[in-house]
Coordinates of C-alpha atoms in Angstrom, one line a residue:
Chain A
X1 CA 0.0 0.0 0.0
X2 CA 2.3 2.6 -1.1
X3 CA 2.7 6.4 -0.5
X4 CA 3.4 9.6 -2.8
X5 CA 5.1 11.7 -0.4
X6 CA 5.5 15.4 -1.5
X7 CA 8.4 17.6 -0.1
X8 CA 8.1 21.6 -1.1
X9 CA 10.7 22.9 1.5
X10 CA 14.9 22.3 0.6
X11 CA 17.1 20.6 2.7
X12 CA 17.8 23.7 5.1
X13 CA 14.3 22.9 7.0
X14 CA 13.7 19.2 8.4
X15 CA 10.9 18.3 6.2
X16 CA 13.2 16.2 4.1
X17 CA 14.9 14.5 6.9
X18 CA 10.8 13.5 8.4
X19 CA 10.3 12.5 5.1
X20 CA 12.6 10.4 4.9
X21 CA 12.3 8.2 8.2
X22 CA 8.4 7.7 7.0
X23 CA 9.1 6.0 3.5
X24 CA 8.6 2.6 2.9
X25 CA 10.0 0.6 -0.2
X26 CA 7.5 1.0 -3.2
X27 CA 6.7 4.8 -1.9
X28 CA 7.4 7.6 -4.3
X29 CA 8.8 11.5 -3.1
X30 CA 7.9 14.2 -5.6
X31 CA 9.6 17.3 -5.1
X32 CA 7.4 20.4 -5.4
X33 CA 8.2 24.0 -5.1
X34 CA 11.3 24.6 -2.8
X35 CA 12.1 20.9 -2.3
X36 CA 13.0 20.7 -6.2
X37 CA 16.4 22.6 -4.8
X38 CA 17.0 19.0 -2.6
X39 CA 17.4 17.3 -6.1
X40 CA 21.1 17.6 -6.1
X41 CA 21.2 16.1 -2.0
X42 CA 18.8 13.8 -2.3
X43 CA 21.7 10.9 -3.5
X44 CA 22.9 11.3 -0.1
X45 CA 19.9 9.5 1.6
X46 CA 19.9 6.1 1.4
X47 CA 16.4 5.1 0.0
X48 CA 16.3 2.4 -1.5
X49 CA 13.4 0.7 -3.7
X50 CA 12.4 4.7 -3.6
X51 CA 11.6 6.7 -6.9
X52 CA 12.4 10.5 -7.3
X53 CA 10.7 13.0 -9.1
X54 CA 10.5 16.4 -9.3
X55 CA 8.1 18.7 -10.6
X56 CA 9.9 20.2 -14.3
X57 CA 8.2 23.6 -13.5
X58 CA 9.6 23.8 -10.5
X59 CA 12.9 23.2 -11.6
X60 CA 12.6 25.4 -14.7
X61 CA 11.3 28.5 -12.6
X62 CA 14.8 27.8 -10.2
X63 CA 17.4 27.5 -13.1
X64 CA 17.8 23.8 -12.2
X65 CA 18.2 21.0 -14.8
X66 CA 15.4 18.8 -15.9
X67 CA 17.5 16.2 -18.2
X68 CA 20.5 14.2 -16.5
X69 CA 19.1 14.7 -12.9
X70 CA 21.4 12.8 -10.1
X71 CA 20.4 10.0 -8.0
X72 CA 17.4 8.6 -11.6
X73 CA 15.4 11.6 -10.4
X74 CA 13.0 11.9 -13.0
X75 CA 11.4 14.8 -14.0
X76 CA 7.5 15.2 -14.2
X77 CA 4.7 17.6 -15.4
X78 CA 1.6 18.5 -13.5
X79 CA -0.1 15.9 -15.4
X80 CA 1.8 13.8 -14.2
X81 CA 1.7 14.5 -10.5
X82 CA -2.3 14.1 -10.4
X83 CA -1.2 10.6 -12.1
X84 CA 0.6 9.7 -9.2
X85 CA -1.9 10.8 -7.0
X86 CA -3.9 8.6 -8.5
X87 CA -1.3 5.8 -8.4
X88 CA -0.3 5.6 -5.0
X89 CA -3.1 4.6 -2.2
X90 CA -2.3 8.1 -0.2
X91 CA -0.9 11.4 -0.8
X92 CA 1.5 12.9 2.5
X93 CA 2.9 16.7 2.2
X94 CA 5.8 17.5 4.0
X95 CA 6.3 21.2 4.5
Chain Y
X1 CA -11.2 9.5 -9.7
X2 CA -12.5 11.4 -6.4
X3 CA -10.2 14.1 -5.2
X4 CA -10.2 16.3 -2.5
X5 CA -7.8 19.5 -2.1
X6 CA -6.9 20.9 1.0
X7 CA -5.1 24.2 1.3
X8 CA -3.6 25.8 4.2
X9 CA -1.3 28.2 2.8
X10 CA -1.8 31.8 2.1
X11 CA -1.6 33.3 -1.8
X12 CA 1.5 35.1 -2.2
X13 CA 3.4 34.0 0.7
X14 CA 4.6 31.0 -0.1
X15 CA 4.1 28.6 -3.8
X16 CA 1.9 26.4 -1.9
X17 CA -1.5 27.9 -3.0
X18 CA -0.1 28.0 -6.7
X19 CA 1.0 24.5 -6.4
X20 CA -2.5 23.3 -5.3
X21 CA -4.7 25.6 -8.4
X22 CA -2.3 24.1 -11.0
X23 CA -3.0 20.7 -9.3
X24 CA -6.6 20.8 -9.4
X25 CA -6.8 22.7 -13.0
X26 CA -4.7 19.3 -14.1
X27 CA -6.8 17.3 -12.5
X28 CA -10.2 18.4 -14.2
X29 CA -8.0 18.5 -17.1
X30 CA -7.2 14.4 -17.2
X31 CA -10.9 13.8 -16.0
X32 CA -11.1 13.6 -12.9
X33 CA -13.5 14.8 -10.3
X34 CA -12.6 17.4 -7.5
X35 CA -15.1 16.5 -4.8
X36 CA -14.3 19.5 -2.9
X37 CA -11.8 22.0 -2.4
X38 CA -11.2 23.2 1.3
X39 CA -9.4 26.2 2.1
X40 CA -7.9 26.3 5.7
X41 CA -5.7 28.0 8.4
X42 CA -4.0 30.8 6.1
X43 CA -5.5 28.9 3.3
X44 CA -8.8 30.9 3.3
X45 CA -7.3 34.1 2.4
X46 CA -7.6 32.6 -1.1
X47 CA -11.1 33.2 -1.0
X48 CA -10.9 37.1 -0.2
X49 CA -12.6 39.6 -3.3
X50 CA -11.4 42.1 -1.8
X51 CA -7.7 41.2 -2.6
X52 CA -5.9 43.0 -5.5
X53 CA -2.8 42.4 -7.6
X54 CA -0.8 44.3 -9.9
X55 CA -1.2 44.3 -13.6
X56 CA 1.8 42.0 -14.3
X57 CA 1.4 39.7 -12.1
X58 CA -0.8 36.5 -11.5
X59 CA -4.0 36.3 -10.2
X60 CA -4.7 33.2 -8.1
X61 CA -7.2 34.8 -6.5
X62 CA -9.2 35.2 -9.6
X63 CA -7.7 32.1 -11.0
X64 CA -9.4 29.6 -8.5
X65 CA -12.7 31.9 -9.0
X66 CA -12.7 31.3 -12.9
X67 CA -12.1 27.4 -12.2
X68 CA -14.9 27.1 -9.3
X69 CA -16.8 28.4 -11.6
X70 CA -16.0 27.2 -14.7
X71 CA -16.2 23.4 -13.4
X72 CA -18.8 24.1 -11.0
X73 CA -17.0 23.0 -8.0
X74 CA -17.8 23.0 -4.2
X75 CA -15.5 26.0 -2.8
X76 CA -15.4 25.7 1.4
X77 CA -13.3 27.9 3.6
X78 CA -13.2 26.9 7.1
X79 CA -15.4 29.2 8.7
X80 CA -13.4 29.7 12.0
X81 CA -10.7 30.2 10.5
X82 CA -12.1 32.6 7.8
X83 CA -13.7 34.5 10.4
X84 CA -10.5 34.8 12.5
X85 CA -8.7 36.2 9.4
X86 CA -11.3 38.6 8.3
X87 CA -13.0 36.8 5.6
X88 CA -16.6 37.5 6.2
X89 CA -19.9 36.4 4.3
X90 CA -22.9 38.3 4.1
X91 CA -24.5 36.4 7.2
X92 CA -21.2 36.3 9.2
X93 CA -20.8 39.9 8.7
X94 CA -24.2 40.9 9.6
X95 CA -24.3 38.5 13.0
X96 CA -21.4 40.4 14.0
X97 CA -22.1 43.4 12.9
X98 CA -19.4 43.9 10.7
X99 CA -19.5 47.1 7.7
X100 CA -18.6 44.5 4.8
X101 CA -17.7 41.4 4.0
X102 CA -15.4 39.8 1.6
X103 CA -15.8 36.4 1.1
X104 CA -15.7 35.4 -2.8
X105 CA -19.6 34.5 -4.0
X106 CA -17.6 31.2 -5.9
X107 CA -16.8 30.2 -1.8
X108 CA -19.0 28.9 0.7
X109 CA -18.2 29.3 4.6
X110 CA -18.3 25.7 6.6
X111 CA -17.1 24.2 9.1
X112 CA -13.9 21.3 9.2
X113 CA -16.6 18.5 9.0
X114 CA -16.8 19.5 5.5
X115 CA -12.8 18.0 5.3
X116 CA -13.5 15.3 7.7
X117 CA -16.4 14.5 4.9
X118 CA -14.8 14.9 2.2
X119 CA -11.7 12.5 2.9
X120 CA -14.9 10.1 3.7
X121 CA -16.2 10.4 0.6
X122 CA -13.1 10.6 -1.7
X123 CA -10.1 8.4 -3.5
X124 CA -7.5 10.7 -2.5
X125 CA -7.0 14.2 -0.1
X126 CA -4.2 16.2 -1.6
X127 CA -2.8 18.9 0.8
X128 CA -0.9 21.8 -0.1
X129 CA 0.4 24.1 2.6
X130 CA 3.3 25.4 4.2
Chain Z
X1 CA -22.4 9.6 9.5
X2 CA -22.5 5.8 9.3
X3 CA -19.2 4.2 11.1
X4 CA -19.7 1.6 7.8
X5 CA -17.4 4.4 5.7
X6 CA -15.2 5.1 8.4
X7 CA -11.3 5.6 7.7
X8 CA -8.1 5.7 8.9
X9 CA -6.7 9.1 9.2
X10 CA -3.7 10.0 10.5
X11 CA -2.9 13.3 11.3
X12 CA 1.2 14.3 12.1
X13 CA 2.1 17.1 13.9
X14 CA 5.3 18.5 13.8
X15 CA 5.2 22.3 14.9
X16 CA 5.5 23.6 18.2
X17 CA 2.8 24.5 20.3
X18 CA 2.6 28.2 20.2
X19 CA 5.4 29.8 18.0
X20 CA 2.5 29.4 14.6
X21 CA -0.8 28.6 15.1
X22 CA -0.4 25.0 12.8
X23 CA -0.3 22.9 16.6
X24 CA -4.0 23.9 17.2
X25 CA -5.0 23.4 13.7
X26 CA -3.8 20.7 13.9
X27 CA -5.2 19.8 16.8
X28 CA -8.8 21.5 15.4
X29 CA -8.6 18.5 12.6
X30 CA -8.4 16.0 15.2
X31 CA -11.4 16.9 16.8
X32 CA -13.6 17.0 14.2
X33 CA -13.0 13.5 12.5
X34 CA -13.0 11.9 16.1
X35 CA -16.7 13.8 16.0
X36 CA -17.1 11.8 12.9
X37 CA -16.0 8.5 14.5
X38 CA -12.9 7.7 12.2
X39 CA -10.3 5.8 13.3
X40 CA -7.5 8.2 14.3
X41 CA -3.4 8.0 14.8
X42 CA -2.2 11.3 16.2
X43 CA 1.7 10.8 15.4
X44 CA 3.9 14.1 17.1
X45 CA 7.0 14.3 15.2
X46 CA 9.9 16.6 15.4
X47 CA 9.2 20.1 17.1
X48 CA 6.1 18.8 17.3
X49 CA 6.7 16.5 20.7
X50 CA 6.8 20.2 22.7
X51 CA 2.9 20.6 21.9
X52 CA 3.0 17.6 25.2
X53 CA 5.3 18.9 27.5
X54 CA 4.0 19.1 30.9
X55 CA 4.4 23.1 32.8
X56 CA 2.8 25.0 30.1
X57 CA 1.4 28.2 31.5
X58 CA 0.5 30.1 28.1
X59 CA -1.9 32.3 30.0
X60 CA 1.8 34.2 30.2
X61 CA 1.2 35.3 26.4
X62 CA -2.8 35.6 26.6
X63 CA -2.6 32.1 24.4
X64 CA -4.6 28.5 24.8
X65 CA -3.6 25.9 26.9
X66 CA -3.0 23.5 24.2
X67 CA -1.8 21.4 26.5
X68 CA -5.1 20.9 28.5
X69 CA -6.7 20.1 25.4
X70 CA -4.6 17.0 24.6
X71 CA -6.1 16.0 28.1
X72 CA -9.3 15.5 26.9
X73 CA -8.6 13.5 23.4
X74 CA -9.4 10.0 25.4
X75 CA -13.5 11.6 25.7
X76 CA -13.3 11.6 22.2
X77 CA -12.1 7.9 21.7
X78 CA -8.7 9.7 20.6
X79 CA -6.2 7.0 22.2
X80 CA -3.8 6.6 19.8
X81 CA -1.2 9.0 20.4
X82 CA 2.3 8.5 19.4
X83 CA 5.7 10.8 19.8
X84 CA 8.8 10.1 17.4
X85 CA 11.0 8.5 20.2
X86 CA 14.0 10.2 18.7
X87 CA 12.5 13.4 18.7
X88 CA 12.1 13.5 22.2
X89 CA 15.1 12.1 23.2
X90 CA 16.6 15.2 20.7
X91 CA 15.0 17.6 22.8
X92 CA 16.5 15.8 26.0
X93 CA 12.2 14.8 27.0
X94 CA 11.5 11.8 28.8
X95 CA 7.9 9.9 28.8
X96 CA 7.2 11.1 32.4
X97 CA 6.9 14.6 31.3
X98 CA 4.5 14.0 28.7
X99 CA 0.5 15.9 29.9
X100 CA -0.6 12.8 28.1
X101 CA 0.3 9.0 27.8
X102 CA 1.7 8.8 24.4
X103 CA 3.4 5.7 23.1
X104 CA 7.0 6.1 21.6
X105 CA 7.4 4.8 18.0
X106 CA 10.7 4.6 15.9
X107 CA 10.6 5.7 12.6
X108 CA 10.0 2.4 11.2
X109 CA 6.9 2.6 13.2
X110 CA 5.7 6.1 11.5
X111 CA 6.2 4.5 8.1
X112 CA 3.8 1.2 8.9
X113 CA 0.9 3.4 10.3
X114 CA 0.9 6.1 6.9
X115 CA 1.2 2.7 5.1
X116 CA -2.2 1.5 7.3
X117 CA -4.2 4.5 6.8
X118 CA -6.6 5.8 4.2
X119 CA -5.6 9.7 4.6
X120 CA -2.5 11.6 6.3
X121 CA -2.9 15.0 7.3
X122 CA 0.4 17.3 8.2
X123 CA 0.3 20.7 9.8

């Protein structure tokens, strides 16, 4: 029964850190707003069955890359985020 | 599928009320139903008419109004903290006695029920905030 | 509302009790879906382990006691509170001074209960 967990703050609050002690193997982070910035950090964690995305306006507005991300990030449209919504049994927002 | 959007962040201060209008207009978009949007905490601030924005800039404000509208969607602020925060109805503004009131006609004042409800009656709760 | 369609919601609080107003929001959200007889995990993680600290004399800055308020959770068939063990043990906290029995989880812990539930709130 997996989990899309959403992070929209970068890695200088804790919201990534609680994230991360709540994920379970088969969950999925998306990284909205702010949290597109932990991108680059994210490699650090060890999370492992885990995927990464991150929302390609978010990076776009920042000046961040959407191709060649570290760590398989992947990035995603709007569309897709309501897909994973849909694909995952609950949504979590860490802010 | 059912969806239900909660927002407890303020236009303008942060993203997160940005974040959650672009979430629901894709949502509609790819067919799916928004069972209710609920605006809460600093969230209900997106329902004031009385705010204004300059020319060059985005209006969220009017943004969510145009999709409420458009896709005929059930709009509740939480009335406490609406009231707390100066968003007023009519009613709420004549009980207290208030000289206007500011809530957008596209919103409806309730109570948190409404959210307890709507996560009842929904596939997913999506909340934006922060 | 029938109890047939009632959920697991699980509500995580991770601010501190007085600093923002998110605690009694928080808090506020609580309430109400205990009114509506769901099935209800109050996790406190991070800062949010202060909100039960014992002492608490807000009167000091004209706020709530949010504190006395946690008191009464058990009237509303709220019983399952839990505090990130690590978070209090950050905050150098022990059980004992706690307003409220709360059970402390590891992390692991946090991840099964969102992976039991039907909705997660945050504030």
């Amino acid at each position: 029964m997996s989990s899309l967990h959403t992070i929209n703050k970068s890695t200088a609050h804790c919201a990534m850190t609680s994230c991360m002690k709540a994920l379970q193997s088969g969950d999925s982070i998306l990284l909205i707003e702010d949290g597109v910035y932990a991108s680059a950090q994210l490699s650090q964690y060890n999370i492992e069955g885990v995927s990464i995305y991150a929302l390609r306006e978010d990076l776009l507005a920042r000046g961040l890359p959407t191709t060649q991300l570290p760590g398989a990030i992947q990035a995603v449209s709007y569309c897709d985020f309501v897909d994973l919504v849909c694909r995952h049994q609950r949504c979590v927002s860490w802010t | 599928m059912k969806l239900t959007v909660l927002v407890h962040a303020a236009p303008y201060s942060s993203q997160a009320a940005y974040s959650a209008y672009r979430f629901s207009a894709s949502a509609l978009a790819a067919g799916h139903e928004i069972y209710r949007l609920f605006f809460y905490y600093d969230g209900v601030h997106n329902s004031n008419s009385l705010s204004i924005q300059a020319q060059d800039e985005f209006d969220l404000i009017a943004a969510w109004r145009t999709l409420i509208d458009t896709h005929q969607l059930d709009a509740i602020s939480c009335v406490s903290s609406a009231l707390k925060r100066g968003i007023l109805d009519a009613q709420e503004a004549a009980r207290y006695e208030k000289s206007a009131s500011n809530l957008a006609e596209e919103f409806t004042l309730s109570g948190l029920g409404q959210l307890v409800e709507a996560s009842m009656m929904s596939d997913r709760v999506v909340s934006f905030g922060g | 509302m029938s109890i047939d369609n009632a959920k697991t919601i699980t509500f995580i609080s991770r601010s501190t009790p007085y600093g923002h107003g998110r605690a009694k929001a928080c808090l506020d959200m609580v309430l109400s879906a205990a009114v509506f007889e769901q099935k209800i995990n109050f996790i406190f993680m991070d800062d949010g382990v202060w909100q039960l600290k014992k002492g608490q004399t807000p009167s000091n800055i004209d706020a709530k006691d949010l504190s006395a308020a946690f008191a009464a959770l058990p009237l509303y068939e709220v019983n399952d509170l839990y505090v990130e063990a690590s978070a209090i043990e950050e905050r150098g906290l022990s059980l004992d001074e706690l307003v409220v029995p709360a059970q402390a989880i590891e992390s692991a812990k946090i991840a099964e209960l969102i992976s039991l539930s039907d909705v997660v709130f945050t504030l």
